[in-house]
C-alpha positions as a printed Julia matrix, in Angstrom:
314×3 Matrix{Float64}:
   5.05    1.67   25.13
   3.8     5.22   24.53
   0.01    5.11   24.6
  -0.33    7.37   21.58
   2.13    5.54   19.28
   1.27    2.3    17.54
   4.09   -0.24   17.2
   3.41   -2.36   14.14
   4.63   -4.91   11.65
   3.86   -5.67    8.03
   2.12   -9.03    7.76
   2.9   -11.9     5.41
  -0.48  -13.32    4.43
   0.84  -16.82    3.81
   2.45  -17.13    7.22
  -0.55  -15.55    8.9
  -2.71  -18.31    7.45
  -0.33  -21.21    8.04
   2.16  -20.65   10.87
   1.07  -20.61   14.51
   4.48  -19.35   15.71
   4.14  -16.41   13.36
   0.62  -15.56   14.55
   1.59  -15.85   18.21
   4.6   -13.57   17.89
   2.69  -11.04   15.78
  -0.05  -10.86   18.39
   2.36  -10.64   21.33
   4.81   -8.03   20.06
   2.7    -5.53   18.12
  -0.42   -3.44   18.6
  -0.73   -2.56   14.92
  -0.45   -4.42   11.61
   0.02   -3.43    7.98
  -0.95   -5.59    5.02
   2.29   -6.27    3.18
   0.53   -7.25   -0.05
  -3.08   -8.18    0.72
  -4.51   -4.69    0.18
  -2.68   -3.83   -3.03
  -5.04   -3.18   -5.92
  -3.92   -6.02   -8.18
  -4.64   -8.49   -5.37
  -7.96   -6.97   -4.35
  -9.47   -6.7    -7.84
  -7.97   -9.28  -10.21
 -10.75   -8.62  -12.73
 -12.89   -5.53  -13.34
 -15.52   -5.46  -10.62
 -14.4    -8.9    -9.4
 -12.96   -8.53   -5.91
 -11.11  -10.96   -3.71
 -11.18   -9.76   -0.1
 -10.04  -13.08    1.4
  -6.52  -12.1     2.48
  -7.36   -8.54    3.48
 -10.37   -9.66    5.51
  -8.21  -12.3     7.21
  -5.76   -9.6     8.29
  -8.49   -7.3     9.59
 -10.18  -10.16   11.45
  -6.87  -11.17   13.06
  -6.21   -7.59   14.13
  -9.66   -7.17   15.63
  -9.35  -10.45   17.51
  -6.04   -9.31   19.0
  -6.85   -5.67   19.72
  -4.56   -4.35   16.98
  -4.95   -1.3    14.77
  -4.82   -1.81   10.99
  -2.74    0.41    8.69
  -4.02    0.12    5.11
  -1.38   -0.18    2.39
  -1.8     1.1    -0.28
  -4.54    2.77   -2.35
  -2.7     4.5    -5.22
   0.69    3.3    -6.43
   2.5     3.13   -9.74
   3.05   -0.57   -9.13
   0.57   -3.4    -8.44
  -1.96   -1.91  -10.85
  -4.29   -4.62  -12.18
  -3.4    -5.87  -15.64
  -6.88   -5.03  -16.89
  -6.35   -1.3   -16.26
  -5.29    0.15  -19.61
  -3.2     3.32  -19.86
  -4.72    4.11  -23.26
  -8.23    4.48  -21.87
  -9.78    7.95  -22.07
  -8.67   10.11  -19.17
 -12.09   10.28  -17.52
 -12.54    6.51  -17.69
  -9.18    5.95  -16.04
  -9.97    8.52  -13.37
 -13.36    6.93  -12.7
 -11.81    3.48  -12.31
  -9.23    4.8    -9.86
 -11.91    6.64   -7.9
 -14.02    3.51   -7.76
 -11.08    1.5    -6.41
 -10.28    4.02   -3.68
 -13.91    4.45   -2.67
 -14.76    0.74   -2.67
 -11.67   -0.27   -0.67
 -11.88    2.45    1.97
 -15.65    2.01    2.32
 -15.31   -1.73    2.93
 -12.99   -1.13    5.87
 -14.57    2.04    7.18
 -14.13    2.06   10.94
 -11.78   -0.94   10.79
  -8.65    0.67    9.27
  -7.28    3.53   11.34
  -4.96    4.91    8.64
  -4.28    4.53    4.93
  -1.27    5.04    2.71
  -3.39    6.94    0.23
  -0.62    7.56   -2.29
   2.63    5.64   -2.26
   6.0     6.53   -3.81
   4.84    9.44   -5.95
   8.28   11.08   -6.05
  11.37   10.5    -8.16
  14.79   10.42   -6.5
  15.35   14.13   -7.21
  12.15   15.14   -5.43
  10.01   15.79   -8.53
   6.83   13.84   -9.22
   7.45   10.3   -10.44
   6.72    9.58  -14.11
   3.87    7.14  -13.62
   0.7     6.02  -15.34
  -1.28    8.3   -13.06
   0.84   11.4   -13.64
   0.98   10.87  -17.4
  -2.74   10.34  -17.85
  -4.38   12.25  -15.0
  -1.87   14.99  -14.24
  -0.59   15.94  -10.78
  -4.12   16.49   -9.5
  -4.58   12.75   -9.03
  -2.78   12.99   -5.69
  -5.23   15.49   -4.21
  -8.14   13.61   -5.76
  -7.12   10.36   -4.09
  -6.99   12.0    -0.66
 -10.39   13.61   -1.12
 -11.96   10.35   -2.32
 -10.53    8.45    0.64
 -11.71   11.11    3.07
 -15.23   10.98    1.63
 -15.29    7.19    2.03
 -14.13    7.28    5.67
 -13.95   10.73    7.28
 -12.43    9.27   10.46
  -9.47    7.47    8.87
  -6.01    9.04    9.08
  -4.66    9.64    5.58
  -0.92    9.43    4.83
   1.39   10.05    1.91
   4.16    7.42    1.98
   7.59    7.3     0.36
  11.09    5.88    0.67
  14.44    7.65    0.71
  13.06   10.7     2.5
  13.83    9.62    6.07
  16.79   11.97    6.27
  17.48   15.35    4.77
  18.07   15.44    1.03
  16.5    16.34   -2.31
  13.74   13.77   -2.09
  12.81   14.84    1.43
  12.79   18.46    0.27
  10.47   17.55   -2.6
   8.16   15.65   -0.29
   8.08   18.58    2.11
   7.1    20.96   -0.72
   4.42   18.58   -1.95
   2.85   18.13    1.48
   2.99   21.86    2.19
   1.26   22.64   -1.11
  -1.39   19.96   -0.67
  -2.19   21.18    2.82
  -2.32   24.78    1.61
  -4.89   23.66   -0.95
  -7.11   22.16    1.71
  -6.31   18.55    0.79
  -6.9    16.2     3.77
  -3.31   15.0     4.16
  -3.09   14.04    7.82
   0.33   12.42    7.93
   3.58   11.57    6.19
   4.96    8.04    6.19
   8.7     7.45    5.9
   9.36    3.91    4.77
  12.86    3.35    6.12
  14.34    0.57    3.99
  17.84    1.22    5.28
  21.33   -0.22    5.13
  22.95   -0.82    8.5
  26.09    1.04    7.43
  24.28    4.0     5.84
  22.09    5.85    8.37
  19.93    8.69    7.03
  21.0    12.28    7.63
  19.36   13.91   10.65
  16.09   11.95   10.71
  14.93   13.68   13.91
  15.29   17.15   12.46
  13.77   16.01    9.2
  10.68   14.57   10.89
  10.33   17.71   12.97
  10.15   19.97    9.93
   7.33   17.83    8.53
   5.5    17.96   11.86
   5.77   21.74   11.69
   3.51   21.59    8.63
   0.72   20.39   10.91
   0.86   16.7     9.98
   1.58   13.49   11.85
   4.69   11.5    11.02
   5.23    7.75   10.99
   7.95    5.24   10.26
   6.0     2.87    8.05
   8.26    0.14    6.61
  11.47   -0.05    8.59
  14.0    -2.76    7.89
  17.78   -2.55    8.22
  19.63   -4.83    5.83
  23.09   -6.21    6.48
  25.74   -7.23    3.97
  26.05  -10.98    4.39
  27.42  -12.88    6.19
  26.33  -11.4     9.49
  28.53  -11.07   12.55
  28.16   -9.63   16.03
  29.38   -6.17   15.06
  26.97   -5.91   12.12
  24.03   -7.02   14.25
  24.88   -4.46   16.93
  25.15   -1.68   14.33
  21.78   -2.8    12.98
  20.3    -2.63   16.47
  21.62    0.89   16.97
  20.04    2.09   13.73
  16.67    0.51   14.57
  16.8     2.23   17.97
  17.92    5.52   16.4
  14.92    5.53   14.04
  12.47    4.72   16.84
  13.96    7.49   18.97
  13.72    9.94   16.06
  10.02    9.25   15.66
   9.2     9.27   19.38
  11.04   12.56   19.8
   8.54   14.23   17.48
   5.28   15.09   19.22
   3.12   14.11   16.23
   4.64   10.64   15.75
   1.67    8.27   15.39
   3.18    4.92   14.51
   6.38    2.96   14.05
   6.17   -0.1    11.8
   8.77   -2.68   10.81
   8.48   -4.24    7.37
   8.09   -7.77    8.61
   9.51   -8.93   11.92
  11.19  -12.17   10.83
  13.78  -12.95    8.17
  11.61  -15.95    7.27
   9.41  -13.63    5.21
  11.66  -10.67    4.35
  11.72   -9.26    0.83
  15.31   -8.05    1.12
  17.28  -11.02   -0.26
  15.24  -11.07   -3.47
  15.74   -7.35   -4.11
  19.23   -6.69   -2.7
  21.6    -9.55   -3.63
  24.26  -10.06   -1.0
  22.15   -8.46    1.72
  19.7    -9.88    4.24
  19.07  -10.45    7.95
  17.08   -7.2     7.97
  14.4    -7.99   10.57
  14.05   -8.16   14.35
  13.91  -11.98   14.39
  15.89  -14.48   12.35
  14.38  -17.2    10.16
  13.86  -19.44   13.21
  12.01  -16.65   15.07
  14.93  -16.04   17.43
  15.18  -12.41   18.57
  18.17  -10.31   17.53
  19.82   -7.41   19.35
  17.59   -5.07   17.32
  14.48   -6.31   19.1
  16.09   -5.77   22.49
  17.18   -2.29   21.44
  13.62   -1.31   20.53
  12.28   -2.7    23.79
  14.93   -0.78   25.72
  13.94    2.47   23.99
  10.22    1.91   24.58
  10.74    1.06   28.25
  12.97    4.06   28.77
  10.3     6.3    27.28
   7.6     4.73   29.4
   9.69    5.19   32.56
  10.43    8.82   31.71
   6.75    9.5    31.03
   5.72    8.09   34.41
   8.25   10.1    36.43
């Protein structure tokens, strides 16, 4: 695989703790891991000042034992906010609590997490800022604040803004491009842009390569952060091959861009995929099925990586 690009998977904490097949495959196939849920605020701090680092520490320990990089997900999000955080608090109290969360989390894993999704899903579908607790109470400046707080806590960590539906050209991608350009112009330490990539096998994004290139032209890294490709059930050979082509297409799009830093699938096995619970009638979105048998999509990614490695050595 390219030496400068991390190939990762989101990690299901339950399977990591309980399933040896899962751990073995995760260690063998990937050189990076992302916490699927373990590092979300509601899980890290169930009560004010009362932290539970068990699952996140387990992930970091596993990664260190297997020579894997850790991608932290996520510091600021409109979802997974602890129930004890109250929107009606005075603005400065709310801001102080958010700052404390960012600082405490990043500081704990300083030197152990190579990159963070600092802010996640801050845009609406039309490319404007999402109406969230943070926007309503703190104003748009919360985005820049979060990046600065994270940078202060770990100056060496790579800091990403992450969103879905912006993988190809469109209004949301345009809005994200404007936001990143403006943040960078203001001196905000935005180092990269993460494109989630929760895709349908029959609906590829529009010109992902060109889209990623225009972000790279802003001076930032790009990453595919949460790729899965869902299929309308039942599956058949044709659907699985189309899925494989789209997985390969997205990997190629990222690798074609010089600043591509990582490519992450959102879980590698259908045994732990979130798709069926959120998209009724769809599933089979991962590289392995529920019995950990590889699909054509895994072979397609391997083919692309080997082709790149061969070309690089010639």
